[in-house]
Short mmCIF file of C-alpha atoms in Angstrom, two decimals:
data_model
loop_
_atom_site.label_atom_id
_atom_site.label_comp_id
_atom_site.label_asym_id
_atom_site.label_seq_id
_atom_site.Cartn_x
_atom_site.Cartn_y
_atom_site.Cartn_z
CA UNK E 1 -8.79 -8.03 15.40
CA UNK E 2 -6.02 -10.37 14.79
CA UNK E 3 -2.19 -8.81 15.56
CA UNK E 4 0.79 -9.23 13.34
CA UNK E 5 4.18 -8.27 14.22
CA UNK E 6 5.25 -5.08 11.90
CA UNK E 7 8.87 -4.71 12.54
CA UNK E 8 9.39 -3.91 16.22
CA UNK E 9 5.45 -3.25 16.17
CA UNK E 10 2.47 -5.46 17.18
CA UNK E 11 -0.35 -4.39 14.67
CA UNK E 12 -4.02 -5.36 13.56
CA UNK E 13 -3.18 -7.65 10.45
CA UNK E 14 -5.95 -5.05 8.62
CA UNK E 15 -4.40 -1.55 8.57
CA UNK E 16 -5.92 1.65 6.20
CA UNK E 17 -4.56 3.03 4.05
CA UNK E 18 -5.17 6.69 4.02
CA UNK E 19 -4.42 7.57 0.51
CA UNK E 20 -8.07 7.49 -0.43
CA UNK E 21 -9.46 10.20 1.22
CA UNK E 22 -7.40 12.77 -0.49
CA UNK E 23 -5.79 11.61 -3.53
CA UNK E 24 -5.57 8.85 -6.51
CA UNK E 25 -8.82 7.79 -7.25
CA UNK E 26 -11.12 10.91 -7.12
CA UNK E 27 -11.31 14.46 -5.84
CA UNK E 28 -10.60 14.70 -1.75
CA UNK E 29 -13.96 13.65 0.46
CA UNK E 30 -14.88 16.21 2.84
CA UNK E 31 -13.01 16.85 6.41
CA UNK E 32 -15.53 15.59 8.24
CA UNK E 33 -16.22 12.05 5.76
CA UNK E 34 -12.38 11.82 6.47
CA UNK E 35 -12.62 12.40 10.19
CA UNK E 36 -15.28 9.86 10.40
CA UNK E 37 -13.61 6.80 8.68
CA UNK E 38 -10.21 7.31 10.35
CA UNK E 39 -12.29 7.19 13.95
CA UNK E 40 -14.05 4.19 12.83
CA UNK E 41 -10.93 2.70 11.81
CA UNK E 42 -9.50 2.99 15.02
CA UNK E 43 -12.85 1.66 17.20
CA UNK E 44 -12.56 -1.04 14.91
CA UNK E 45 -9.11 -1.99 16.42
CA UNK E 46 -7.42 -1.01 13.25
CA UNK E 47 -4.18 0.01 15.07
CA UNK E 48 -1.69 0.62 12.04
CA UNK E 49 -2.35 3.44 9.82
CA UNK E 50 -0.45 4.48 6.36
CA UNK E 51 0.11 7.47 4.91
CA UNK E 52 2.69 9.71 2.66
CA UNK E 53 3.88 12.46 1.76
CA UNK E 54 3.19 12.00 -1.55
CA UNK E 55 -1.26 11.58 -0.80
CA UNK E 56 -2.65 15.15 -1.74
CA UNK E 57 1.47 16.64 -1.50
CA UNK E 58 0.92 16.65 2.02
CA UNK E 59 -2.60 16.63 2.63
CA UNK E 60 -3.59 12.94 3.80
CA UNK E 61 -0.93 13.42 6.78
CA UNK E 62 -2.33 16.53 7.88
CA UNK E 63 -5.54 15.38 7.87
CA UNK E 64 -3.87 12.17 10.04
CA UNK E 65 -2.49 14.69 12.37
CA UNK E 66 -5.42 16.77 12.69
CA UNK E 67 -8.21 13.89 13.67
CA UNK E 68 -5.92 10.97 15.21
CA UNK E 69 -2.84 12.85 17.20
CA UNK E 70 -5.25 12.65 19.97
CA UNK E 71 -5.27 9.09 19.64
CA UNK E 72 -1.61 8.47 18.84
CA UNK E 73 -0.50 6.10 21.83
CA UNK E 74 -3.68 3.69 19.99
CA UNK E 75 -1.81 3.31 17.14
CA UNK E 76 1.55 2.27 14.91
CA UNK E 77 1.66 5.55 12.18
CA UNK E 78 3.68 4.56 9.28
CA UNK E 79 4.18 7.20 6.44
CA UNK E 80 6.25 7.69 3.37
CA UNK E 81 9.30 10.18 1.71
CA UNK E 82 11.29 10.30 -1.20
CA UNK E 83 8.32 10.80 -3.49
CA UNK E 84 6.13 14.14 -3.21
CA UNK E 85 4.95 17.31 -5.08
CA UNK E 86 7.54 19.68 -6.11
CA UNK E 87 6.67 23.47 -7.39
CA UNK E 88 9.11 22.41 -9.93
CA UNK E 89 8.84 24.97 -12.26
CA UNK E 90 8.04 27.75 -9.60
CA UNK E 91 4.41 27.93 -10.80
CA UNK E 92 2.84 26.91 -7.70
CA UNK E 93 1.46 24.07 -9.37
CA UNK E 94 3.13 20.99 -7.58
CA UNK E 95 4.14 17.92 -9.96
CA UNK E 96 5.26 14.60 -8.18
CA UNK E 97 8.72 14.15 -7.83
CA UNK E 98 10.75 11.40 -6.82
CA UNK E 99 13.47 12.15 -4.80
CA UNK E 100 15.72 10.47 -2.67
CA UNK E 101 19.11 12.27 -1.73
CA UNK E 102 19.60 12.48 1.68
CA UNK E 103 18.78 16.34 2.41
CA UNK E 104 15.20 15.83 0.79
CA UNK E 105 14.33 12.62 2.83
CA UNK E 106 15.33 14.81 5.90
CA UNK E 107 13.72 17.75 4.87
CA UNK E 108 10.55 15.83 4.16
CA UNK E 109 10.84 14.29 7.57
CA UNK E 110 10.26 17.30 9.30
CA UNK E 111 7.58 18.64 7.29
CA UNK E 112 6.13 14.75 8.45
CA UNK E 113 5.89 15.61 11.81
CA UNK E 114 4.60 18.79 11.75
CA UNK E 115 1.76 17.27 10.01
CA UNK E 116 1.43 14.36 11.34
CA UNK E 117 1.68 16.24 14.83
CA UNK E 118 3.80 13.73 16.06
CA UNK E 119 7.35 13.65 17.57
CA UNK E 120 8.14 10.49 15.88
CA UNK E 121 6.73 8.21 13.15
CA UNK E 122 7.27 4.50 13.39
CA UNK E 123 7.70 3.56 10.86
CA UNK E 124 8.88 5.21 7.62
CA UNK E 125 9.40 3.89 4.17
CA UNK E 126 11.42 5.13 0.79
CA UNK E 127 8.05 5.62 -0.96
CA UNK E 128 10.35 4.92 -4.21
CA UNK E 129 14.15 4.16 -4.70
CA UNK E 130 15.47 7.20 -6.34
CA UNK E 131 17.84 5.77 -8.55
CA UNK E 132 20.10 8.55 -9.39
CA UNK E 133 21.17 7.49 -5.50
CA UNK E 134 22.34 4.69 -4.55
CA UNK E 135 20.04 2.61 -2.16
CA UNK E 136 22.72 3.13 0.40
CA UNK E 137 22.94 6.78 0.69
CA UNK E 138 18.78 7.16 1.09
CA UNK E 139 18.26 4.43 3.54
CA UNK E 140 21.75 5.24 5.57
CA UNK E 141 19.74 9.48 5.73
CA UNK E 142 17.00 6.95 7.16
CA UNK E 143 18.99 5.10 9.41
CA UNK E 144 20.45 8.85 10.94
CA UNK E 145 16.56 9.98 11.27
CA UNK E 146 15.90 7.35 13.40
CA UNK E 147 19.25 7.53 15.79
CA UNK E 148 17.86 11.37 15.57
CA UNK E 149 14.70 9.64 17.76
CA UNK E 150 12.76 11.26 14.61
CA UNK E 151 11.43 7.85 13.16
CA UNK E 152 11.65 4.26 14.89
CA UNK E 153 11.95 1.75 11.64
CA UNK E 154 13.03 2.00 8.27
CA UNK E 155 10.20 0.13 5.26
CA UNK E 156 11.28 0.28 1.71
CA UNK E 157 8.28 0.23 -1.20
CA UNK E 158 8.56 -1.02 -4.37
CA UNK E 159 12.08 -2.89 -4.24
CA UNK E 160 13.04 -6.00 -5.12
CA UNK E 161 14.85 -8.09 -3.41
CA UNK E 162 18.50 -7.69 -4.68
CA UNK E 163 17.74 -3.95 -3.21
CA UNK E 164 16.04 -4.90 -0.41
CA UNK E 165 19.01 -6.56 0.70
CA UNK E 166 21.72 -4.13 -0.40
CA UNK E 167 19.34 -1.56 1.66
CA UNK E 168 19.50 -3.98 4.95
CA UNK E 169 23.07 -4.28 5.00
CA UNK E 170 23.35 -0.80 5.59
CA UNK E 171 20.53 -0.33 8.22
CA UNK E 172 17.83 -2.69 9.57
CA UNK E 173 14.63 -3.22 7.06
CA UNK E 174 11.18 -3.61 8.85
CA UNK E 175 8.93 -3.81 6.60
CA UNK E 176 8.32 -4.29 2.69
CA UNK E 177 5.32 -2.44 1.06
CA UNK E 178 4.38 -3.47 -2.05
CA UNK E 179 1.22 -4.12 -4.47
CA UNK E 180 0.34 -7.31 -3.46
CA UNK E 181 -3.76 -9.48 -4.44
CA UNK E 182 -4.45 -12.22 -6.40
CA UNK E 183 -4.32 -10.33 -9.30
CA UNK E 184 -1.04 -9.01 -8.81
CA UNK E 185 1.63 -11.87 -8.24
CA UNK E 186 5.28 -10.18 -8.68
CA UNK E 187 6.14 -10.12 -4.57
CA UNK E 188 6.05 -14.36 -5.04
CA UNK E 189 8.98 -14.04 -7.45
CA UNK E 190 11.15 -12.98 -4.31
CA UNK E 191 10.72 -9.98 -2.33
CA UNK E 192 7.92 -12.32 0.16
CA UNK E 193 11.15 -15.00 0.81
CA UNK E 194 13.58 -12.02 1.61
CA UNK E 195 11.42 -10.26 3.45
CA UNK E 196 11.15 -13.88 5.64
CA UNK E 197 14.93 -14.13 5.42
CA UNK E 198 15.34 -11.37 7.27
CA UNK E 199 12.44 -11.04 8.99
CA UNK E 200 11.38 -7.74 7.89
CA UNK E 201 6.77 -7.46 7.86
CA UNK E 202 5.62 -7.88 4.24
CA UNK E 203 2.31 -4.97 4.13
CA UNK E 204 0.14 -5.48 0.69
CA UNK E 205 -0.92 -2.43 -0.56
CA UNK E 206 -3.99 -2.27 -3.20
CA UNK E 207 -5.01 -6.18 -1.72
CA UNK E 208 -8.13 -5.58 -3.45
CA UNK E 209 -6.36 -5.19 -7.05
CA UNK E 210 -7.65 -1.23 -6.57
CA UNK E 211 -11.21 -2.63 -6.49
CA UNK E 212 -11.27 -4.99 -9.11
CA UNK E 213 -12.06 -7.95 -6.45
CA UNK E 214 -14.26 -6.11 -4.41
CA UNK E 215 -17.21 -5.29 -6.57
CA UNK E 216 -18.81 -3.79 -10.05
CA UNK E 217 -16.41 -1.24 -11.56
CA UNK E 218 -16.79 0.61 -14.98
CA UNK E 219 -13.65 1.96 -15.59
CA UNK E 220 -15.63 4.45 -18.47
CA UNK E 221 -16.89 6.47 -15.00
CA UNK E 222 -13.71 6.98 -12.88
CA UNK E 223 -12.89 9.97 -12.29
CA UNK E 224 -11.12 12.08 -14.78
CA UNK E 225 -8.35 12.10 -12.38
CA UNK E 226 -8.20 8.43 -11.37
CA UNK E 227 -4.45 6.57 -11.43
CA UNK E 228 -6.37 3.77 -12.47
CA UNK E 229 -7.54 5.56 -16.67
CA UNK E 230 -3.29 4.97 -17.20
CA UNK E 231 -3.16 1.03 -15.61
CA UNK E 232 -3.28 -1.18 -18.90
CA UNK E 233 -5.49 -3.97 -16.68
CA UNK E 234 -8.49 -1.47 -16.59
CA UNK E 235 -8.61 -0.54 -20.17
CA UNK E 236 -9.82 -2.43 -23.37
CA UNK E 237 -9.35 -4.70 -24.91
CA UNK E 238 -7.46 -6.12 -21.03
CA UNK E 239 -10.94 -5.29 -18.64
CA UNK E 240 -12.92 -7.16 -21.05
CA UNK E 241 -11.02 -10.16 -20.35
CA UNK E 242 -10.26 -9.58 -16.43
CA UNK E 243 -14.03 -9.31 -16.59
CA UNK E 244 -14.40 -13.08 -17.40
CA UNK E 245 -12.20 -14.29 -14.07
CA UNK E 246 -14.98 -12.75 -11.80
CA UNK E 247 -18.30 -14.83 -11.51
CA UNK E 248 -16.15 -17.60 -10.81
CA UNK E 249 -14.14 -15.95 -8.24
CA UNK E 250 -17.40 -14.44 -7.01
CA UNK E 251 -19.13 -18.02 -6.67
CA UNK E 252 -16.10 -18.66 -4.50
CA UNK E 253 -17.20 -16.02 -2.34
CA UNK E 254 -20.31 -16.90 -1.79
CA UNK E 255 -18.92 -21.09 -1.13
CA UNK E 256 -16.62 -19.24 1.74
CA UNK E 257 -19.32 -17.15 3.20
CA UNK E 258 -17.64 -13.55 3.00
CA UNK E 259 -17.63 -10.58 0.20
CA UNK E 260 -15.52 -10.52 -2.71
CA UNK E 261 -13.33 -7.95 -1.14
CA UNK E 262 -13.29 -10.13 2.23
CA UNK E 263 -12.10 -12.58 0.24
CA UNK E 264 -9.57 -10.66 -1.59
CA UNK E 265 -8.17 -9.84 1.90
CA UNK E 266 -8.42 -13.27 3.57
CA UNK E 267 -6.25 -14.14 0.60
CA UNK E 268 -4.09 -12.12 1.53
CA UNK E 269 -3.42 -12.70 4.96
CA UNK E 270 -3.34 -16.76 4.44
CA UNK E 271 -0.93 -16.46 2.55
CA UNK E 272 1.92 -16.24 5.30
CA UNK E 273 1.94 -14.83 9.04
CA UNK E 274 4.76 -11.66 8.18
CA UNK E 275 1.95 -10.54 5.21
CA UNK E 276 -0.11 -7.58 6.29
CA UNK E 277 -3.27 -6.12 4.68
CA UNK E 278 -3.32 -2.90 3.56
CA UNK E 279 -6.69 -1.76 1.78
CA UNK E 280 -7.42 1.67 1.19
CA UNK E 281 -11.07 3.34 1.25
CA UNK E 282 -13.47 6.57 1.78
CA UNK E 283 -16.67 4.46 2.42
CA UNK E 284 -17.31 3.96 5.43
CA UNK E 285 -19.19 0.33 4.84
CA UNK E 286 -16.18 -0.39 2.97
CA UNK E 287 -14.13 -0.04 5.68
CA UNK E 288 -16.07 -1.78 8.44
CA UNK E 289 -16.32 -4.93 5.48
CA UNK E 290 -12.59 -5.04 4.62
CA UNK E 291 -11.84 -5.08 8.77
CA UNK E 292 -14.17 -8.10 9.24
CA UNK E 293 -12.00 -10.29 6.26
CA UNK E 294 -9.97 -10.96 9.16
CA UNK E 295 -12.02 -13.31 11.00
CA UNK E 296 -12.70 -15.17 7.17
CA UNK E 297 -10.85 -19.21 7.47
CA UNK E 298 -10.05 -20.39 3.96
CA UNK E 299 -9.07 -24.09 3.67
CA UNK E 300 -6.44 -25.21 1.51
CA UNK E 301 -8.98 -26.20 -1.10
CA UNK E 302 -10.60 -22.69 -1.54
CA UNK E 303 -6.63 -20.91 -1.60
CA UNK E 304 -5.72 -23.71 -4.29
CA UNK E 305 -8.60 -22.65 -6.61
CA UNK E 306 -8.65 -19.48 -5.80
CA UNK E 307 -4.52 -19.48 -7.32
CA UNK E 308 -5.46 -21.42 -10.02
CA UNK E 309 -7.89 -19.08 -10.96
CA UNK E 310 -6.42 -15.53 -11.20
CA UNK E 311 -2.67 -15.52 -11.13
CA UNK E 312 -0.05 -14.06 -13.80
CA UNK E 313 -0.73 -16.52 -16.35
CA UNK E 314 -4.74 -15.74 -16.13
CA UNK E 315 -4.42 -12.00 -15.81
CA UNK E 316 -4.26 -9.81 -18.83
CA UNK E 317 -1.85 -6.31 -18.81
CA UNK E 318 0.39 -4.49 -17.03
CA UNK E 319 -0.24 -3.33 -13.84
CA UNK E 320 1.48 -0.08 -14.10
CA UNK E 321 1.51 1.86 -17.23
CA UNK E 322 5.25 2.15 -18.57
CA UNK E 323 6.46 5.13 -17.09
CA UNK E 324 5.28 3.62 -13.81
CA UNK E 325 7.02 0.56 -14.65
CA UNK E 326 9.69 2.20 -15.02
CA UNK E 327 9.76 3.75 -11.74
CA UNK E 328 9.58 0.71 -9.60
CA UNK E 329 12.36 -1.55 -8.62
CA UNK E 330 9.88 -4.56 -8.32
CA UNK E 331 10.67 -8.17 -10.48
CA UNK E 332 8.32 -8.60 -12.89
CA UNK E 333 7.60 -12.29 -14.48
CA UNK E 334 8.64 -13.44 -17.62
CA UNK E 335 6.27 -13.45 -20.35
#
């Protein structure tokens, strides 16, 4: 597998996001299926595994720790804090809470280390900037964790270039993780260049457009708890408009000699050498398909045609709901 720098680490250009095994797109997969998937990724040459306290409210970290801790020296481990499940009402029901206070981040890290069965997390992201807490305070706490030997590097998720620079002045930022694909181009406004300037890697999550670019989707068949049900692009009338982009896109994939999913990942990797692709899946066949995208070579002409076909002017609908858009700090394109 092609290798790229992720902060101080060298990892596979295509990593594995470990959300799908227990969170966001349907019920958790059986333990045996998750174990097969994680070990197959390792055998495929994936050396970048990414999880979070949020995913399954600790379930993803627990599974990653149980399955991969015996192979800890073979991969770079990333996780996230600052957004997790909290028993707010004291009734045993966990709800998602964004909390970037230093004490919370320290406690979350200690819990993550236990779940992950490791002494140190290689790359620890602030999953969301808690806008009630100055970014310097949250990042300063993560810097303290570096000095304490609990984590090796600090990352940020879904932040603007301005926030990134303020954070980097407090403590070096090794990576920024944000949604990026042909149909979500927000990082191109400023963050991709800011990462390049400060020497940070950029990790593109949802590089297949949450499955839109990977194959045939039917939003009506989504699980009741599938987070895409709240995303405007998957709802009428935006879904019908976006579907019209796919025939030409699939034709380009055929011309490139790859699958549509591989084309979406190859496009991300071709955009710049400091960009990593981080697809997630719970399907073994999709895992192998995704990993082979590292070998796909796209000509400058194909890249230009893809850029012209699917971009902020041709995609219909916001990527997030109004609430989710308020929670992130990313730049947005002017209407």
